[in-house]
Coordinates of N, CA and C in Angstrom, one line a residue:
Chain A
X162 N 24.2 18.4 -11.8 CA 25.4 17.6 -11.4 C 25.9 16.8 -12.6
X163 N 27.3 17.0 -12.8 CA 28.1 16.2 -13.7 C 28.5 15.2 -13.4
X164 N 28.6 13.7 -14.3 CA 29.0 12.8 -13.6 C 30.4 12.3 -15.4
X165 N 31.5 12.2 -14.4 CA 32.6 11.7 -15.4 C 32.9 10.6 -15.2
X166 N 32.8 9.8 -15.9 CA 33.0 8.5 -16.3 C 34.5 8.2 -16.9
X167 N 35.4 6.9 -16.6 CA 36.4 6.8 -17.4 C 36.9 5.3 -16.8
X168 N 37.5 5.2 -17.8 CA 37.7 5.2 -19.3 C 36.3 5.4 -20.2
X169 N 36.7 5.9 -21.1 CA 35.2 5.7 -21.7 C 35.5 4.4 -22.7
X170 N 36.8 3.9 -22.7 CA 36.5 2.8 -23.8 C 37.7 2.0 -23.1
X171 N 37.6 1.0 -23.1 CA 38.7 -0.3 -22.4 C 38.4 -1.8 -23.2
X172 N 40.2 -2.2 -23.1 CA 39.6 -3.6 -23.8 C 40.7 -4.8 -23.0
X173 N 39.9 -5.5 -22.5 CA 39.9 -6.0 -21.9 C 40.5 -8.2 -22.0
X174 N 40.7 -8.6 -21.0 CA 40.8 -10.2 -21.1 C 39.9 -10.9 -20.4
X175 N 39.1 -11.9 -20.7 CA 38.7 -12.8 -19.8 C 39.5 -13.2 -19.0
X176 N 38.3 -13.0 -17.6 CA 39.0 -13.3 -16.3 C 40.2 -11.8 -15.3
X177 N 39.9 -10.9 -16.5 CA 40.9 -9.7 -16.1 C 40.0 -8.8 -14.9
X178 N 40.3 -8.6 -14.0 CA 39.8 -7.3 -13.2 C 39.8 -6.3 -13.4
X179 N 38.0 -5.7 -14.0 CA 38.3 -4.2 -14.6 C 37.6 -3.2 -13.3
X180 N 37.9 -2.1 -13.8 CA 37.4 -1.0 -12.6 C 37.5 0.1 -13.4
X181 N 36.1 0.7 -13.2 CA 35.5 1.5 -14.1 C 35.0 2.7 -13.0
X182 N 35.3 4.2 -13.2 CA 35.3 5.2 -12.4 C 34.1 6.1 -12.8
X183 N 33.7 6.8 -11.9 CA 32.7 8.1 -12.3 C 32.6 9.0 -11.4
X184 N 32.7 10.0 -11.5 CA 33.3 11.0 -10.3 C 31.9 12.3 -10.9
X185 N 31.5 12.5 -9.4 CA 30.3 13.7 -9.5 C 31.2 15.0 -9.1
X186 N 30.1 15.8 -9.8 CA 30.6 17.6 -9.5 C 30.7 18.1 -7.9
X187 N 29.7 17.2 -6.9 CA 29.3 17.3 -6.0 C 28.8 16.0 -5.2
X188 N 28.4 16.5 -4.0 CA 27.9 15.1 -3.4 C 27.0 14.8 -3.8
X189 N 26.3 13.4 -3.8 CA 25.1 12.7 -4.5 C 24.7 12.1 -3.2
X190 N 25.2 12.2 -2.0 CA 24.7 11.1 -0.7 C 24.6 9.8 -1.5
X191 N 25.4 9.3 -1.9 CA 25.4 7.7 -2.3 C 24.3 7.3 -3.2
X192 N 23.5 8.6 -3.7 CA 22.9 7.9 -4.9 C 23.1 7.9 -6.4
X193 N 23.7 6.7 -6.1 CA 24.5 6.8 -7.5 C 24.4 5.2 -7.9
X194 N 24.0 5.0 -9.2 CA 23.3 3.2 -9.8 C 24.4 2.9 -10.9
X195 N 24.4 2.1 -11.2 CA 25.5 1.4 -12.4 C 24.1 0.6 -12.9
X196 N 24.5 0.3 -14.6 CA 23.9 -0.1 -15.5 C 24.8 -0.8 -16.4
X197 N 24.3 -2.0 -17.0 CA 24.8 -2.6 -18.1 C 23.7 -2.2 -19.3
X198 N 24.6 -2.2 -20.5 CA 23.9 -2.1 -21.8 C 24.8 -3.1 -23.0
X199 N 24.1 -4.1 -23.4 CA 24.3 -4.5 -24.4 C 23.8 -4.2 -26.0
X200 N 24.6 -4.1 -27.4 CA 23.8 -3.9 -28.2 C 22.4 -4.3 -28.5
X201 N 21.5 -3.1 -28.9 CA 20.1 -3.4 -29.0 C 19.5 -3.5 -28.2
X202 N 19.7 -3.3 -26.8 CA 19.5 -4.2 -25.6 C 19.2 -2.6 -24.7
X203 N 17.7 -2.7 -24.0 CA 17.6 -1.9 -22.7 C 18.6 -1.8 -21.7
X204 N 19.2 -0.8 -20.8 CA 20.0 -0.9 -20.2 C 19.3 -2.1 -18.5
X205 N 20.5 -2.8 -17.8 CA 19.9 -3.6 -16.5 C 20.8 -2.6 -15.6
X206 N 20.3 -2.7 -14.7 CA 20.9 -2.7 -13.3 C 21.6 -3.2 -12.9
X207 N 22.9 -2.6 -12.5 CA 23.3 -3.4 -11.6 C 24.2 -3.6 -10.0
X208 N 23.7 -2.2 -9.9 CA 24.1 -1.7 -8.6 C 23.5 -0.5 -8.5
X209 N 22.8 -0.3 -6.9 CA 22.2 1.1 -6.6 C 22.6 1.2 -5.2
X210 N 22.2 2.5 -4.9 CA 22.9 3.3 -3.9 C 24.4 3.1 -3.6
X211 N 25.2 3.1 -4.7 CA 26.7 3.1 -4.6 C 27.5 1.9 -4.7
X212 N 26.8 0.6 -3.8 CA 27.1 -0.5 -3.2 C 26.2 -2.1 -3.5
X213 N 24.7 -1.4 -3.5 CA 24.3 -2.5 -3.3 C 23.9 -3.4 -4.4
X214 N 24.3 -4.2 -4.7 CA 23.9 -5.1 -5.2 C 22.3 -5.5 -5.6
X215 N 22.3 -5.3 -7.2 CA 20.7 -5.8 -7.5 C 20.4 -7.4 -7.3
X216 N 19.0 -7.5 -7.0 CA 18.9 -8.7 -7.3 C 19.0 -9.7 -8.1
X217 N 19.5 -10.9 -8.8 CA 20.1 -11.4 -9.4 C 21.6 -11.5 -10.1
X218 N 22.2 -10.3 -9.7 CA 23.4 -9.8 -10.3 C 24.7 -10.3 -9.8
X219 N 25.5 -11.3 -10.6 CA 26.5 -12.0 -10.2 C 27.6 -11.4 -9.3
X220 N 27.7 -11.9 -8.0 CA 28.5 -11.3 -7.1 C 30.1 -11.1 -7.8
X221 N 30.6 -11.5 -8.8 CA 31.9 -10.5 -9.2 C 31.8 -9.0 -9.8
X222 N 30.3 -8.7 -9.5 CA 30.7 -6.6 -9.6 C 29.8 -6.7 -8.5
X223 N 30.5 -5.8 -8.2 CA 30.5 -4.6 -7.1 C 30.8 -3.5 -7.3
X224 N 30.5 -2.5 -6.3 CA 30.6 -1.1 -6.3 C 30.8 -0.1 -4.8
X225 N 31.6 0.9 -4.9 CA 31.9 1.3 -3.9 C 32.1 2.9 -4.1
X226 N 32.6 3.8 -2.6 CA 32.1 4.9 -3.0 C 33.3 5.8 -1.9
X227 N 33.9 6.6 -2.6 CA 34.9 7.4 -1.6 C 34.7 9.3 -2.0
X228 N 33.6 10.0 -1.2 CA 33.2 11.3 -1.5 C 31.9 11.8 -2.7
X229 N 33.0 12.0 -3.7 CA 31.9 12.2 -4.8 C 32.8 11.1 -5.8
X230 N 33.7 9.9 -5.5 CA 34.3 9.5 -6.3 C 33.3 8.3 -6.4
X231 N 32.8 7.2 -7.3 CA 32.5 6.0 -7.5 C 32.9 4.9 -8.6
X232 N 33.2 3.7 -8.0 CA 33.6 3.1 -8.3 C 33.0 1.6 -8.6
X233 N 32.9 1.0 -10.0 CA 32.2 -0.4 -10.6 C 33.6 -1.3 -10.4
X234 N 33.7 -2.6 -10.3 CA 34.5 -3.3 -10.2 C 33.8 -4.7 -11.0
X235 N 34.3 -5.3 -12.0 CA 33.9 -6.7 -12.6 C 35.2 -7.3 -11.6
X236 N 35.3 -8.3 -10.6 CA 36.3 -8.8 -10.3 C 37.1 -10.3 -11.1
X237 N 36.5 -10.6 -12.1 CA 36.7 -11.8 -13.2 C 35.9 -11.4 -14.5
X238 N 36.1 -10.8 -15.1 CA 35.7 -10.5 -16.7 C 35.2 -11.8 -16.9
X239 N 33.7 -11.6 -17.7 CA 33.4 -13.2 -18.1 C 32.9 -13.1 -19.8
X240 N 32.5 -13.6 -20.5 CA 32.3 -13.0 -22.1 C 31.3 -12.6 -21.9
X241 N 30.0 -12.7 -21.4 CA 29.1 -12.0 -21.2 C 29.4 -10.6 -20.7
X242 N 30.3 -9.9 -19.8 CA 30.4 -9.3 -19.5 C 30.8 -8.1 -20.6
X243 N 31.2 -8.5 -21.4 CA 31.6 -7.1 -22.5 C 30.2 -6.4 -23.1
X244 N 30.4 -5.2 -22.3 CA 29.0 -4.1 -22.7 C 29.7 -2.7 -22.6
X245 N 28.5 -1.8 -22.2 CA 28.8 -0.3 -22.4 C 27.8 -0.3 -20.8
X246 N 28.8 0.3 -20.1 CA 28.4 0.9 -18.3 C 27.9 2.1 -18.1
X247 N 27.0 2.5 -17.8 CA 26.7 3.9 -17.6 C 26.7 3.8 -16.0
X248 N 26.8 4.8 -15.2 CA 26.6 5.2 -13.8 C 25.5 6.2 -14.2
X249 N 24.6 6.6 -12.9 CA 23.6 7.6 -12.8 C 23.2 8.4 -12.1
X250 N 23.8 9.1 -11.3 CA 23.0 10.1 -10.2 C 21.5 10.4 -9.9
X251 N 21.0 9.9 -9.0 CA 19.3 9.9 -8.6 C 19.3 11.0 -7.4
X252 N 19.8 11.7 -7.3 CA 20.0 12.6 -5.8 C 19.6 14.1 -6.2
X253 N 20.0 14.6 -7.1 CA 19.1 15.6 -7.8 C 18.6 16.0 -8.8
X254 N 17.5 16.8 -9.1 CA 17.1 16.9 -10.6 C 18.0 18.0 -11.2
X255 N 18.1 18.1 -12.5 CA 18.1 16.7 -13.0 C 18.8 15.2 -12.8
X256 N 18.3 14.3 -13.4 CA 18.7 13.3 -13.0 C 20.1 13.2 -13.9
X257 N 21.0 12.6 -13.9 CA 22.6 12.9 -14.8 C 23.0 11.7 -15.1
X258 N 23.2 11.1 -16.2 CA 24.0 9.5 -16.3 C 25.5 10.8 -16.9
X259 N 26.6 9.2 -16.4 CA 27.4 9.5 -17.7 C 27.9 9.2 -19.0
X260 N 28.9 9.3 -19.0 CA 28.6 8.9 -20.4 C 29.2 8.0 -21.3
X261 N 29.4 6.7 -20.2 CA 29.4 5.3 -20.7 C 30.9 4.7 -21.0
X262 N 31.0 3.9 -20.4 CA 32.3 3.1 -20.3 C 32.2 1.7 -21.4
X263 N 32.9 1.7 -22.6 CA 32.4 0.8 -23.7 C 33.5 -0.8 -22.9
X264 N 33.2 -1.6 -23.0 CA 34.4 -2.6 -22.5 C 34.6 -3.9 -23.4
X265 N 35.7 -3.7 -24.2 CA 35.5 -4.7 -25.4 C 36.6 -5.7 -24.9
X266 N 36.4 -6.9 -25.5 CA 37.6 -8.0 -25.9 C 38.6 -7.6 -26.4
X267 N 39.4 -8.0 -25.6 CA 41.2 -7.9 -25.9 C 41.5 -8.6 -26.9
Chain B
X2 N 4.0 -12.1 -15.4 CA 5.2 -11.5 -15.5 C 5.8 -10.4 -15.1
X3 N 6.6 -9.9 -14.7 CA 6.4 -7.8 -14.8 C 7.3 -7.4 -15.8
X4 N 6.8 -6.9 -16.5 CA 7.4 -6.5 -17.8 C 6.5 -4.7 -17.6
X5 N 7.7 -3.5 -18.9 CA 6.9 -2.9 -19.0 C 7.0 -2.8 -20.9
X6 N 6.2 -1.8 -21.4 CA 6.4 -1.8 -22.7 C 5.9 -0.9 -23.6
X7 N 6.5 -0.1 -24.1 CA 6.3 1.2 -25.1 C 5.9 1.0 -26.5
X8 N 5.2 1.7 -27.0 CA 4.5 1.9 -28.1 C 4.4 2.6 -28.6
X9 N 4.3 3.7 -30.2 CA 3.9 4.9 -30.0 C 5.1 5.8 -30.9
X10 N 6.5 4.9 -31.3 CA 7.3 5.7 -32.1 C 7.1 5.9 -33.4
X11 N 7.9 6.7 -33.9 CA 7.7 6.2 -35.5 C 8.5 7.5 -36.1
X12 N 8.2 8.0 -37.1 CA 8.4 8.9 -38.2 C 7.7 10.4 -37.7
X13 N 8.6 11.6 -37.5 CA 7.4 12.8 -37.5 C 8.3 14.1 -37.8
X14 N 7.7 14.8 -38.6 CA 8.5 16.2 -38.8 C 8.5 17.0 -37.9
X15 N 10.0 17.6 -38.1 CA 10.2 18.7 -36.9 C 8.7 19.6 -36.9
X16 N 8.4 19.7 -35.6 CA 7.6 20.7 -35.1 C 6.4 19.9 -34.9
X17 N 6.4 18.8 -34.8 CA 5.0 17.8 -34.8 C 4.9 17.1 -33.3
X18 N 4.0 16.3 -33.2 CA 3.9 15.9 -32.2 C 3.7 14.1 -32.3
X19 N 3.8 13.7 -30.8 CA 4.2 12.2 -30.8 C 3.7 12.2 -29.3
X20 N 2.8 10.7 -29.0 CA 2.3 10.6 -28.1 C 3.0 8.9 -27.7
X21 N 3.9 8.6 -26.5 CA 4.0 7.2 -26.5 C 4.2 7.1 -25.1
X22 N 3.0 5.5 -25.3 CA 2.6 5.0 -24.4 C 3.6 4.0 -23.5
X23 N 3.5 3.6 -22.6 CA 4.1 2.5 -21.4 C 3.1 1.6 -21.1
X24 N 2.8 0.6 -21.4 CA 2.2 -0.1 -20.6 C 2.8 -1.5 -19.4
X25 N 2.3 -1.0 -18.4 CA 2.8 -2.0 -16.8 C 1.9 -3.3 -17.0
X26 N 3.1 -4.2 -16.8 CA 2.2 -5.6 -16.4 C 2.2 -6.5 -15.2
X27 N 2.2 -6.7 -14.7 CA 2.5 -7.9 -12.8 C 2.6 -6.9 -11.5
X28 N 2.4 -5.5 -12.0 CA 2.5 -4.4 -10.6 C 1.7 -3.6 -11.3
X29 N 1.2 -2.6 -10.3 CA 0.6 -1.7 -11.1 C 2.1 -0.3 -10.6
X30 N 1.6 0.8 -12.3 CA 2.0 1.5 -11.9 C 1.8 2.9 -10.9
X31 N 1.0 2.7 -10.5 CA 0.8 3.9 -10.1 C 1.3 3.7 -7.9
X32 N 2.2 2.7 -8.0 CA 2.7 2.8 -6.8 C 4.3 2.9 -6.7
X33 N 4.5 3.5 -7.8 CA 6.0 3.7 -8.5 C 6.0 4.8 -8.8
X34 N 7.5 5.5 -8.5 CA 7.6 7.1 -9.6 C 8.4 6.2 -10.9
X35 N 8.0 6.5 -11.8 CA 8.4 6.2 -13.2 C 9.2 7.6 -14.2
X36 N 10.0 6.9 -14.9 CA 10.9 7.8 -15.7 C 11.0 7.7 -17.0
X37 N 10.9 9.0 -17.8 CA 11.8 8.0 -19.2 C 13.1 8.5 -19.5
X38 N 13.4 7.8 -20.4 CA 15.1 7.8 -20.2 C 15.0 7.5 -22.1
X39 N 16.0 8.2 -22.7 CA 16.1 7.7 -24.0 C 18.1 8.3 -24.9
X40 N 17.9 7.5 -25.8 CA 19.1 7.1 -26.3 C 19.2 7.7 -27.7
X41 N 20.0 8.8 -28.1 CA 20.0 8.8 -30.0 C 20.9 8.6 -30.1
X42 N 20.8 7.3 -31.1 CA 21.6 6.7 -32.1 C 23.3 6.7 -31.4
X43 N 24.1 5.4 -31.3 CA 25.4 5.5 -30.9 C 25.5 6.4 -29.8
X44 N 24.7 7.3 -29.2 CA 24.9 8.0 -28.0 C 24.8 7.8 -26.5
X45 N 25.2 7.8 -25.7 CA 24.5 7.8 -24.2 C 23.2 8.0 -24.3
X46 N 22.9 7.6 -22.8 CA 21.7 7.6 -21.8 C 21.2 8.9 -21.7
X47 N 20.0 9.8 -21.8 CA 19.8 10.6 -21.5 C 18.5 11.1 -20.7
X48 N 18.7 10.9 -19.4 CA 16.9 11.4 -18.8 C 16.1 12.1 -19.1
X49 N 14.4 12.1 -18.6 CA 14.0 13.0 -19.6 C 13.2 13.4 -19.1
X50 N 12.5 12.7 -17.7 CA 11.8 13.5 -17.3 C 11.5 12.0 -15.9
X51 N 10.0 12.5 -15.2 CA 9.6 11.3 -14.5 C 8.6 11.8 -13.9
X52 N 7.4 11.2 -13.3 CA 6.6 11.1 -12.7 C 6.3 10.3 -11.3
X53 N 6.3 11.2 -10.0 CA 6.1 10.6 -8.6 C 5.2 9.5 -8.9
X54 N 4.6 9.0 -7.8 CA 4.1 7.6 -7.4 C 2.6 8.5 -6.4
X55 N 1.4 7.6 -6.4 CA 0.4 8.1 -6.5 C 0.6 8.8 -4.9
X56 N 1.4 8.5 -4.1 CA 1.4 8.8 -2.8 C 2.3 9.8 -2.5
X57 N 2.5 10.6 -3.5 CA 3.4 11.9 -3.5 C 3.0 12.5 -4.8
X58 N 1.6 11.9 -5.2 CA 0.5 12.9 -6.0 C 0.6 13.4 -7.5
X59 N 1.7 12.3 -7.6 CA 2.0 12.2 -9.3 C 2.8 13.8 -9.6
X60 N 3.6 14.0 -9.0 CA 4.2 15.3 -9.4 C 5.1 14.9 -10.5
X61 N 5.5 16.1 -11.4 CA 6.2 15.9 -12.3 C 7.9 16.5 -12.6
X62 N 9.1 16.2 -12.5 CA 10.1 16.7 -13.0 C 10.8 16.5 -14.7
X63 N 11.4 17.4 -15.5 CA 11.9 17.4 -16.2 C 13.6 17.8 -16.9
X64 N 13.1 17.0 -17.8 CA 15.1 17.4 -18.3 C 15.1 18.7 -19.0
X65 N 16.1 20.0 -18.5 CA 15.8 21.5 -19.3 C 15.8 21.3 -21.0
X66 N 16.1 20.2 -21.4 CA 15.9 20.1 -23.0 C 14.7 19.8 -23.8
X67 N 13.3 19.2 -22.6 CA 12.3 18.9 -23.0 C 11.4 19.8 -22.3
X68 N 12.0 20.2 -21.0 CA 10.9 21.1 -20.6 C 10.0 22.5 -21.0
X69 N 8.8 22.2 -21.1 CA 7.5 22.9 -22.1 C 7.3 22.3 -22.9
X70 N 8.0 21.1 -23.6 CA 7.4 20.6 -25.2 C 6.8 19.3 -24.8
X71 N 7.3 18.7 -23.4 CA 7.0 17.6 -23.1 C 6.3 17.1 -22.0
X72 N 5.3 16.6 -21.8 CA 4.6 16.6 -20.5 C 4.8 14.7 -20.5
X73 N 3.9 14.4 -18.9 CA 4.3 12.6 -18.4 C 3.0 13.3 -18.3
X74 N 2.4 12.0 -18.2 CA 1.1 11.7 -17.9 C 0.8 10.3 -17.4
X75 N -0.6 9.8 -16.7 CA -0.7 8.4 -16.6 C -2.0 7.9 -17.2
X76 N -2.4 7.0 -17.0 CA -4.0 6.4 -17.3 C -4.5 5.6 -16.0
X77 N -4.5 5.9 -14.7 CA -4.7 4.9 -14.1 C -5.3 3.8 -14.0
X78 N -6.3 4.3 -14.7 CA -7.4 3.0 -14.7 C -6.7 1.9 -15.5
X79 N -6.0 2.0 -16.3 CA -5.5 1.4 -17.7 C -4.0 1.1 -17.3
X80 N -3.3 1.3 -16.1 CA -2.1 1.3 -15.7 C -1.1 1.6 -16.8
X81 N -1.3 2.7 -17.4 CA -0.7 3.2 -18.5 C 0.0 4.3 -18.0
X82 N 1.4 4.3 -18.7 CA 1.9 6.0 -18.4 C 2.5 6.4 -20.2
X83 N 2.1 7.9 -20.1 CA 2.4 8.6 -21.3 C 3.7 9.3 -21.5
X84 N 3.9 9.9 -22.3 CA 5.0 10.4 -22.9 C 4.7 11.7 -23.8
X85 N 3.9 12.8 -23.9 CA 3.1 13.7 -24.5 C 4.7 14.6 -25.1
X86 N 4.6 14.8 -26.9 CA 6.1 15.1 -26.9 C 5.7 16.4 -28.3
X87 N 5.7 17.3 -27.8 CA 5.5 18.3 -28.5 C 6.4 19.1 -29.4
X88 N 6.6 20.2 -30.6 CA 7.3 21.1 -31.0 C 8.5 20.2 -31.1
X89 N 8.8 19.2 -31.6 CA 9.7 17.8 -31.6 C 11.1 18.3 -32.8
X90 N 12.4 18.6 -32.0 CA 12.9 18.8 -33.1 C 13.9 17.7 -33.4
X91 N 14.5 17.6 -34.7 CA 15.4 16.5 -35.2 C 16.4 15.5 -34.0
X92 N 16.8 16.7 -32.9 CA 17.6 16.2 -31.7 C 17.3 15.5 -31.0
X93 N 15.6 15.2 -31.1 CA 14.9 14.5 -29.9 C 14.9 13.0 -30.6
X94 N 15.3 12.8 -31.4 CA 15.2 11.3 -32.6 C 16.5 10.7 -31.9
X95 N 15.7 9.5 -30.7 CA 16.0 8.3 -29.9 C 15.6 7.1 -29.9
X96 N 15.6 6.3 -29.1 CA 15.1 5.3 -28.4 C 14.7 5.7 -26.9
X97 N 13.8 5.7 -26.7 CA 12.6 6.2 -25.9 C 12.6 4.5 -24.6
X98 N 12.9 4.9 -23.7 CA 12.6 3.8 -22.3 C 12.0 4.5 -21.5
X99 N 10.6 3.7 -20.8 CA 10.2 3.7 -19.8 C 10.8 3.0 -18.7
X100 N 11.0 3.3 -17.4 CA 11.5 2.7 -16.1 C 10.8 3.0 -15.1
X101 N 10.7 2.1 -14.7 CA 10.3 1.8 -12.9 C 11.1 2.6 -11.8
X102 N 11.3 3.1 -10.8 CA 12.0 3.2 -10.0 C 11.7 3.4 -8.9
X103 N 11.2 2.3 -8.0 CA 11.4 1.6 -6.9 C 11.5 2.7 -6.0
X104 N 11.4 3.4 -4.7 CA 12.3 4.1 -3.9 C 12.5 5.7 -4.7
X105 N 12.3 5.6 -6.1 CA 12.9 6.7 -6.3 C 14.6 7.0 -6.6
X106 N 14.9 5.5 -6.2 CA 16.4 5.7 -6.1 C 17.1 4.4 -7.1
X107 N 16.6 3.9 -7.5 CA 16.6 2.5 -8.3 C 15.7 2.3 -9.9
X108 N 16.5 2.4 -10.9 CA 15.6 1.8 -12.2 C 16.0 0.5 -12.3
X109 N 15.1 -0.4 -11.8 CA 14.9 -1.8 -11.7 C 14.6 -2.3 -12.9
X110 N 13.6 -1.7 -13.3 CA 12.7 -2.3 -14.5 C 12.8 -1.2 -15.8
X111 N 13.0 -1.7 -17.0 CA 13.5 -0.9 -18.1 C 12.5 -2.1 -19.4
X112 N 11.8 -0.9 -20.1 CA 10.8 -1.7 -21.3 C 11.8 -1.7 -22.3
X113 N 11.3 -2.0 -23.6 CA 12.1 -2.5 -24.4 C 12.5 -1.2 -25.2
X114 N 11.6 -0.1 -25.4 CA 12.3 1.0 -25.8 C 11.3 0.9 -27.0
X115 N 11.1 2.4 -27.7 CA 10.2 2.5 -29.2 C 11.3 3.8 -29.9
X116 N 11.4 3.6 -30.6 CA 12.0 4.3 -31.3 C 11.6 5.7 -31.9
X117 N 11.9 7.3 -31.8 CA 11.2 8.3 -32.5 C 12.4 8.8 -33.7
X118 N 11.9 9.4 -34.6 CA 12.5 9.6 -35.7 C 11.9 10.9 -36.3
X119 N 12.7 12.2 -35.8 CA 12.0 13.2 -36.1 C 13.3 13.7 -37.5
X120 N 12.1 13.5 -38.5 CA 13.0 14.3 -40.1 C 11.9 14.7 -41.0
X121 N 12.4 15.5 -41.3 CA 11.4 16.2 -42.9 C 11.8 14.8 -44.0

């Protein structure tokens, strides 16, 4: 399973509402996770099974899901927020990320 | 704490071998399927393989890029999981993460990463 990611690079404003896409070759049944990565830095979690919210993770992202379409949302850009997003399919092997949404300062 | 954490990278010429370790701390692992997942240089995420959870008998899946050179392994006693990385060519030179995943459906937990570096 392919997973397309896009933009792969955006730059963005504090406080701006981004939305960041990834669309599978097929159905995943909603298993599909979002990740943050900062330079140097292990990727975190921050949303699994399409929707849900990890523990700790500031309620302005969210995630949603229409077919094989999915969708990350930051709803207030904050400076911490500027990283590189991967999404990841867990529904079959192999396991598939894509290939990373970079999100820099405007 | 729960932390996890890798060990075990370094320098190795193509066709050599590399063994790297995971070690779990504040859970044990062996009630988790675990994965590794690794990164070369400026590139994406790329999976790599994983190992079930003791209650579905520690089976093993892999990524078609490692599969035959690379085996998962654990230590139970030692709450250790392996990384056994064989016939190693230049392409496999990443950053190496071990992850938890919960369900099977969640990487919660992500170690800090060891780095491999496969060159003549």
């Amino acid at each position: 399973i392919q997973l397309t990611q896009s933009p792969s690079f955006l730059s963005a404003s504090v406080g701006d509402r981004v939305t960041i896409t990834c669309r599978a070759t097929q159905g995943i049944n909603n298993y599909l996770d979002w990740y943050q990565q900062k330079p140097g830095k292990a990727p975190e979690l921050l949303i699994y099974a399409a929707s849900i919210l990890q523990s700790g993770v500031p309620s302005r992202f969210s995630g949603s899901a229409s077919g094989t379409d999915f969708t990350l949302t930051i709803s207030s850009l904050q400076p911490e927020d500027f990283a590189t997003y991967y999404c990841q399919q867990l529904d079959n092997y192999p396991l598939t990320f894509g290939g990373g949404t970079r999100v820099d300062i405007k | 704490e729960v932390q996890l954490a890798e060990s075990g990278g370094g320098l190795v010429q193509p066709g050599g071998s590399l063994r790297l370790s995971c070690e779990g701390s504040g859970f044990s692992l062996s009630d988790h399927y675990m994965d590794w997942v690794r990164q070369a240089p400026g590139k994406g995420l790329e999976w790599v393989g994983r190992t079930r959870n003791k209650a579905d008998r520690y089976t093993t899946e892999y990524a078609a890029s490692v599969k035959g050179r690379f085996i998962i392994s654990r230590d139970y006693s030692e709450n250790l999981l392996y990384l056994h990385m064989n016939s190693l060519k230049i392409e496999d030179t990443a950053v190496y993460y071990c992850v938890r995943v919960p369900g099977s459906t969640r990487a919660d937990l992500w170690g800090q990463g060891t780095l491999v570096t496969v060159s003549s």
